């Protein structure tokens, strides 16, 4: 299984550090030349491999950590996303009417034709996501929502490998709404830093 993070801002770097902590190789890409962020990637760890966007989207599992407004540009990198699992780690404060009344992740799913989409890793601010998830005698929770149960299970297993405690919220129209920004207000689970105690 191969992994990529598209976007190398605060959230992308926090995700990259999660992979580096566990020694898992991950491609990182932006719309810029990979040489422009190669030294920042190297500073995180040898597991963080700078790639062009066209190279990174060849991965099996792809995190979207770009600005919400930039996701259509990423989607155009492939004619079809069939066989890919895409994790929507983005947030937007676009009002619901601009999204056609849909959850933001449902809008993203439309752009990534054929992909199995999972909403996740977006409810924590980057500074918290950046921390080791093993805290307070347990593991930091990450919320996952998807209309594809197999994809949710796949990303749940990845979250566990990265040291987090996955919490599945159901489909995008139910669970997705719990972890997205809605206009000028935040959904109930945004910024909720919760932990699962070791049993």
mmCIF file with all atom_site columns, N, CA and C in Angstrom, residues 14-48:
data_model
loop_
_atom_site.group_PDB
_atom_site.id
_atom_site.type_symbol
_atom_site.label_atom_id
_atom_site.label_alt_id
_atom_site.label_comp_id
_atom_site.label_asym_id
_atom_site.label_entity_id
_atom_site.label_seq_id
_atom_site.pdbx_PDB_ins_code
_atom_site.Cartn_x
_atom_site.Cartn_y
_atom_site.Cartn_z
_atom_site.occupancy
_atom_site.B_iso_or_equiv
_atom_site.pdbx_formal_charge
_atom_site.auth_seq_id
_atom_site.auth_comp_id
_atom_site.auth_asym_id
_atom_site.auth_atom_id
_atom_site.pdbx_PDB_model_num
ATOM 1   N N  . UNK A 1 14 ? 1.898  18.157 9.579  1.00 0.00 ? 14 UNK A N  1
ATOM 2   C CA . UNK A 1 14 ? 1.502  17.396 10.772 1.00 0.00 ? 14 UNK A CA 1
ATOM 3   C C  . UNK A 1 14 ? 1.233  15.941 10.404 1.00 0.00 ? 14 UNK A C  1
ATOM 4   N N  . UNK A 1 15 ? 0.553  15.719 9.284  1.00 0.00 ? 15 UNK A N  1
ATOM 5   C CA . UNK A 1 15 ? 0.314  14.349 8.826  1.00 0.00 ? 15 UNK A CA 1
ATOM 6   C C  . UNK A 1 15 ? 1.629  13.652 8.472  1.00 0.00 ? 15 UNK A C  1
ATOM 7   N N  . UNK A 1 16 ? 2.522  14.391 7.817  1.00 0.00 ? 16 UNK A N  1
ATOM 8   C CA . UNK A 1 16 ? 3.825  13.813 7.462  1.00 0.00 ? 16 UNK A CA 1
ATOM 9   C C  . UNK A 1 16 ? 4.584  13.380 8.710  1.00 0.00 ? 16 UNK A C  1
ATOM 10  N N  . UNK A 1 17 ? 4.529  14.188 9.760  1.00 0.00 ? 17 UNK A N  1
ATOM 11  C CA . UNK A 1 17 ? 5.223  13.817 10.999 1.00 0.00 ? 17 UNK A CA 1
ATOM 12  C C  . UNK A 1 17 ? 4.597  12.572 11.629 1.00 0.00 ? 17 UNK A C  1
ATOM 13  N N  . UNK A 1 18 ? 3.280  12.410 11.477 1.00 0.00 ? 18 UNK A N  1
ATOM 14  C CA . UNK A 1 18 ? 2.634  11.198 11.997 1.00 0.00 ? 18 UNK A CA 1
ATOM 15  C C  . UNK A 1 18 ? 3.183  9.959  11.292 1.00 0.00 ? 18 UNK A C  1
ATOM 16  N N  . UNK A 1 19 ? 3.371  10.047 9.972  1.00 0.00 ? 19 UNK A N  1
ATOM 17  C CA . UNK A 1 19 ? 3.955  8.929  9.227  1.00 0.00 ? 19 UNK A CA 1
ATOM 18  C C  . UNK A 1 19 ? 5.404  8.700  9.644  1.00 0.00 ? 19 UNK A C  1
ATOM 19  N N  . UNK A 1 20 ? 6.162  9.783  9.785  1.00 0.00 ? 20 UNK A N  1
ATOM 20  C CA . UNK A 1 20 ? 7.577  9.653  10.140 1.00 0.00 ? 20 UNK A CA 1
ATOM 21  C C  . UNK A 1 20 ? 7.748  9.014  11.514 1.00 0.00 ? 20 UNK A C  1
ATOM 22  N N  . UNK A 1 21 ? 6.867  9.364  12.466 1.00 0.00 ? 21 UNK A N  1
ATOM 23  C CA . UNK A 1 21 ? 6.973  8.782  13.819 1.00 0.00 ? 21 UNK A CA 1
ATOM 24  C C  . UNK A 1 21 ? 6.883  7.268  13.779 1.00 0.00 ? 21 UNK A C  1
ATOM 25  N N  . UNK A 1 22 ? 6.114  6.745  12.813 1.00 0.00 ? 22 UNK A N  1
ATOM 26  C CA . UNK A 1 22 ? 5.915  5.294  12.729 1.00 0.00 ? 22 UNK A CA 1
ATOM 27  C C  . UNK A 1 22 ? 6.786  4.652  11.662 1.00 0.00 ? 22 UNK A C  1
ATOM 28  N N  . UNK A 1 23 ? 7.662  5.443  11.026 1.00 0.00 ? 23 UNK A N  1
ATOM 29  C CA . UNK A 1 23 ? 8.560  4.893  10.026 1.00 0.00 ? 23 UNK A CA 1
ATOM 30  C C  . UNK A 1 23 ? 7.860  4.427  8.762  1.00 0.00 ? 23 UNK A C  1
ATOM 31  N N  . UNK A 1 24 ? 6.724  5.070  8.428  1.00 0.00 ? 24 UNK A N  1
ATOM 32  C CA . UNK A 1 24 ? 5.953  4.692  7.238  1.00 0.00 ? 24 UNK A CA 1
ATOM 33  C C  . UNK A 1 24 ? 6.249  5.694  6.119  1.00 0.00 ? 24 UNK A C  1
ATOM 34  N N  . UNK A 1 25 ? 6.643  5.196  4.975  1.00 0.00 ? 25 UNK A N  1
ATOM 35  C CA . UNK A 1 25 ? 6.975  6.072  3.848  1.00 0.00 ? 25 UNK A CA 1
ATOM 36  C C  . UNK A 1 25 ? 5.713  6.709  3.265  1.00 0.00 ? 25 UNK A C  1
ATOM 37  N N  . UNK A 1 26 ? 5.797  7.992  2.944  1.00 0.00 ? 26 UNK A N  1
ATOM 38  C CA . UNK A 1 26 ? 4.668  8.707  2.344  1.00 0.00 ? 26 UNK A CA 1
ATOM 39  C C  . UNK A 1 26 ? 5.207  9.731  1.356  1.00 0.00 ? 26 UNK A C  1
ATOM 40  N N  . UNK A 1 27 ? 4.556  9.830  0.196  1.00 0.00 ? 27 UNK A N  1
ATOM 41  C CA . UNK A 1 27 ? 4.873  10.885 -0.755 1.00 0.00 ? 27 UNK A CA 1
ATOM 42  C C  . UNK A 1 27 ? 4.225  12.182 -0.284 1.00 0.00 ? 27 UNK A C  1
ATOM 43  N N  . UNK A 1 28 ? 4.876  13.315 -0.537 1.00 0.00 ? 28 UNK A N  1
ATOM 44  C CA . UNK A 1 28 ? 4.257  14.623 -0.287 1.00 0.00 ? 28 UNK A CA 1
ATOM 45  C C  . UNK A 1 28 ? 4.376  15.442 -1.560 1.00 0.00 ? 28 UNK A C  1
ATOM 46  N N  . UNK A 1 29 ? 3.320  16.202 -1.861 1.00 0.00 ? 29 UNK A N  1
ATOM 47  C CA . UNK A 1 29 ? 3.318  16.992 -3.083 1.00 0.00 ? 29 UNK A CA 1
ATOM 48  C C  . UNK A 1 29 ? 2.482  18.246 -2.882 1.00 0.00 ? 29 UNK A C  1
ATOM 49  N N  . UNK A 1 30 ? 2.811  19.239 -3.685 1.00 0.00 ? 30 UNK A N  1
ATOM 50  C CA . UNK A 1 30 ? 1.994  20.446 -3.793 1.00 0.00 ? 30 UNK A CA 1
ATOM 51  C C  . UNK A 1 30 ? 1.880  20.725 -5.293 1.00 0.00 ? 30 UNK A C  1
ATOM 52  N N  . UNK A 1 31 ? 1.348  21.875 -5.625 1.00 0.00 ? 31 UNK A N  1
ATOM 53  C CA . UNK A 1 31 ? 1.327  22.254 -7.037 1.00 0.00 ? 31 UNK A CA 1
ATOM 54  C C  . UNK A 1 31 ? 2.661  22.863 -7.451 1.00 0.00 ? 31 UNK A C  1
ATOM 55  N N  . UNK A 1 32 ? 3.586  23.005 -6.497 1.00 0.00 ? 32 UNK A N  1
ATOM 56  C CA . UNK A 1 32 ? 4.908  23.569 -6.781 1.00 0.00 ? 32 UNK A CA 1
ATOM 57  C C  . UNK A 1 32 ? 5.912  22.439 -7.094 1.00 0.00 ? 32 UNK A C  1
ATOM 58  N N  . UNK A 1 33 ? 7.070  22.852 -7.580 1.00 0.00 ? 33 UNK A N  1
ATOM 59  C CA . UNK A 1 33 ? 8.162  21.923 -7.832 1.00 0.00 ? 33 UNK A CA 1
ATOM 60  C C  . UNK A 1 33 ? 8.597  21.302 -6.506 1.00 0.00 ? 33 UNK A C  1
ATOM 61  N N  . UNK A 1 34 ? 8.769  19.975 -6.439 1.00 0.00 ? 34 UNK A N  1
ATOM 62  C CA . UNK A 1 34 ? 9.130  19.335 -5.163 1.00 0.00 ? 34 UNK A CA 1
ATOM 63  C C  . UNK A 1 34 ? 10.446 19.823 -4.575 1.00 0.00 ? 34 UNK A C  1
ATOM 64  N N  . UNK A 1 35 ? 11.334 20.337 -5.403 1.00 0.00 ? 35 UNK A N  1
ATOM 65  C CA . UNK A 1 35 ? 12.596 20.855 -4.877 1.00 0.00 ? 35 UNK A CA 1
ATOM 66  C C  . UNK A 1 35 ? 12.377 22.046 -3.942 1.00 0.00 ? 35 UNK A C  1
ATOM 67  N N  . UNK A 1 36 ? 11.229 22.730 -4.115 1.00 0.00 ? 36 UNK A N  1
ATOM 68  C CA . UNK A 1 36 ? 10.966 23.924 -3.302 1.00 0.00 ? 36 UNK A CA 1
ATOM 69  C C  . UNK A 1 36 ? 10.656 23.591 -1.849 1.00 0.00 ? 36 UNK A C  1
ATOM 70  N N  . UNK A 1 37 ? 10.284 22.332 -1.573 1.00 0.00 ? 37 UNK A N  1
ATOM 71  C CA . UNK A 1 37 ? 10.006 21.949 -0.182 1.00 0.00 ? 37 UNK A CA 1
ATOM 72  C C  . UNK A 1 37 ? 10.778 20.696 0.239  1.00 0.00 ? 37 UNK A C  1
ATOM 73  N N  . UNK A 1 38 ? 11.749 20.304 -0.573 1.00 0.00 ? 38 UNK A N  1
ATOM 74  C CA . UNK A 1 38 ? 12.516 19.083 -0.280 1.00 0.00 ? 38 UNK A CA 1
ATOM 75  C C  . UNK A 1 38 ? 13.257 19.166 1.044  1.00 0.00 ? 38 UNK A C  1
ATOM 76  N N  . UNK A 1 39 ? 13.821 20.330 1.369  1.00 0.00 ? 39 UNK A N  1
ATOM 77  C CA . UNK A 1 39 ? 14.578 20.436 2.618  1.00 0.00 ? 39 UNK A CA 1
ATOM 78  C C  . UNK A 1 39 ? 13.650 20.361 3.821  1.00 0.00 ? 39 UNK A C  1
ATOM 79  N N  . UNK A 1 40 ? 12.448 20.915 3.710  1.00 0.00 ? 40 UNK A N  1
ATOM 80  C CA . UNK A 1 40 ? 11.467 20.819 4.802  1.00 0.00 ? 40 UNK A CA 1
ATOM 81  C C  . UNK A 1 40 ? 11.023 19.373 5.001  1.00 0.00 ? 40 UNK A C  1
ATOM 82  N N  . UNK A 1 41 ? 10.853 18.653 3.902  1.00 0.00 ? 41 UNK A N  1
ATOM 83  C CA . UNK A 1 41 ? 10.475 17.237 4.004  1.00 0.00 ? 41 UNK A CA 1
ATOM 84  C C  . UNK A 1 41 ? 11.599 16.431 4.652  1.00 0.00 ? 41 UNK A C  1
ATOM 85  N N  . UNK A 1 42 ? 12.836 16.695 4.244  1.00 0.00 ? 42 UNK A N  1
ATOM 86  C CA . UNK A 1 42 ? 13.974 15.967 4.798  1.00 0.00 ? 42 UNK A CA 1
ATOM 87  C C  . UNK A 1 42 ? 14.126 16.221 6.288  1.00 0.00 ? 42 UNK A C  1
ATOM 88  N N  . UNK A 1 43 ? 13.766 17.427 6.728  1.00 0.00 ? 43 UNK A N  1
ATOM 89  C CA . UNK A 1 43 ? 13.873 17.759 8.150  1.00 0.00 ? 43 UNK A CA 1
ATOM 90  C C  . UNK A 1 43 ? 12.901 16.945 8.997  1.00 0.00 ? 43 UNK A C  1
ATOM 91  N N  . UNK A 1 44 ? 11.810 16.490 8.387  1.00 0.00 ? 44 UNK A N  1
ATOM 92  C CA . UNK A 1 44 ? 10.837 15.666 9.123  1.00 0.00 ? 44 UNK A CA 1
ATOM 93  C C  . UNK A 1 44 ? 11.331 14.235 9.222  1.00 0.00 ? 44 UNK A C  1
ATOM 94  N N  . UNK A 1 45 ? 11.867 13.705 8.132  1.00 0.00 ? 45 UNK A N  1
ATOM 95  C CA . UNK A 1 45 ? 12.366 12.329 8.173  1.00 0.00 ? 45 UNK A CA 1
ATOM 96  C C  . UNK A 1 45 ? 12.591 11.776 6.788  1.00 0.00 ? 45 UNK A C  1
ATOM 97  N N  . UNK A 1 46 ? 13.379 10.730 6.722  1.00 0.00 ? 46 UNK A N  1
ATOM 98  C CA . UNK A 1 46 ? 13.712 10.131 5.423  1.00 0.00 ? 46 UNK A CA 1
ATOM 99  C C  . UNK A 1 46 ? 12.515 9.436  4.786  1.00 0.00 ? 46 UNK A C  1
ATOM 100 N N  . UNK A 1 47 ? 11.468 9.187  5.593  1.00 0.00 ? 47 UNK A N  1
ATOM 101 C CA . UNK A 1 47 ? 10.267 8.533  5.062  1.00 0.00 ? 47 UNK A CA 1
ATOM 102 C C  . UNK A 1 47 ? 9.409  9.482  4.230  1.00 0.00 ? 47 UNK A C  1
ATOM 103 N N  . UNK A 1 48 ? 9.681  10.787 4.318  1.00 0.00 ? 48 UNK A N  1
ATOM 104 C CA . UNK A 1 48 ? 8.860  11.794 3.652  1.00 0.00 ? 48 UNK A CA 1
ATOM 105 C C  . UNK A 1 48 ? 9.491  12.102 2.296  1.00 0.00 ? 48 UNK A C  1
#
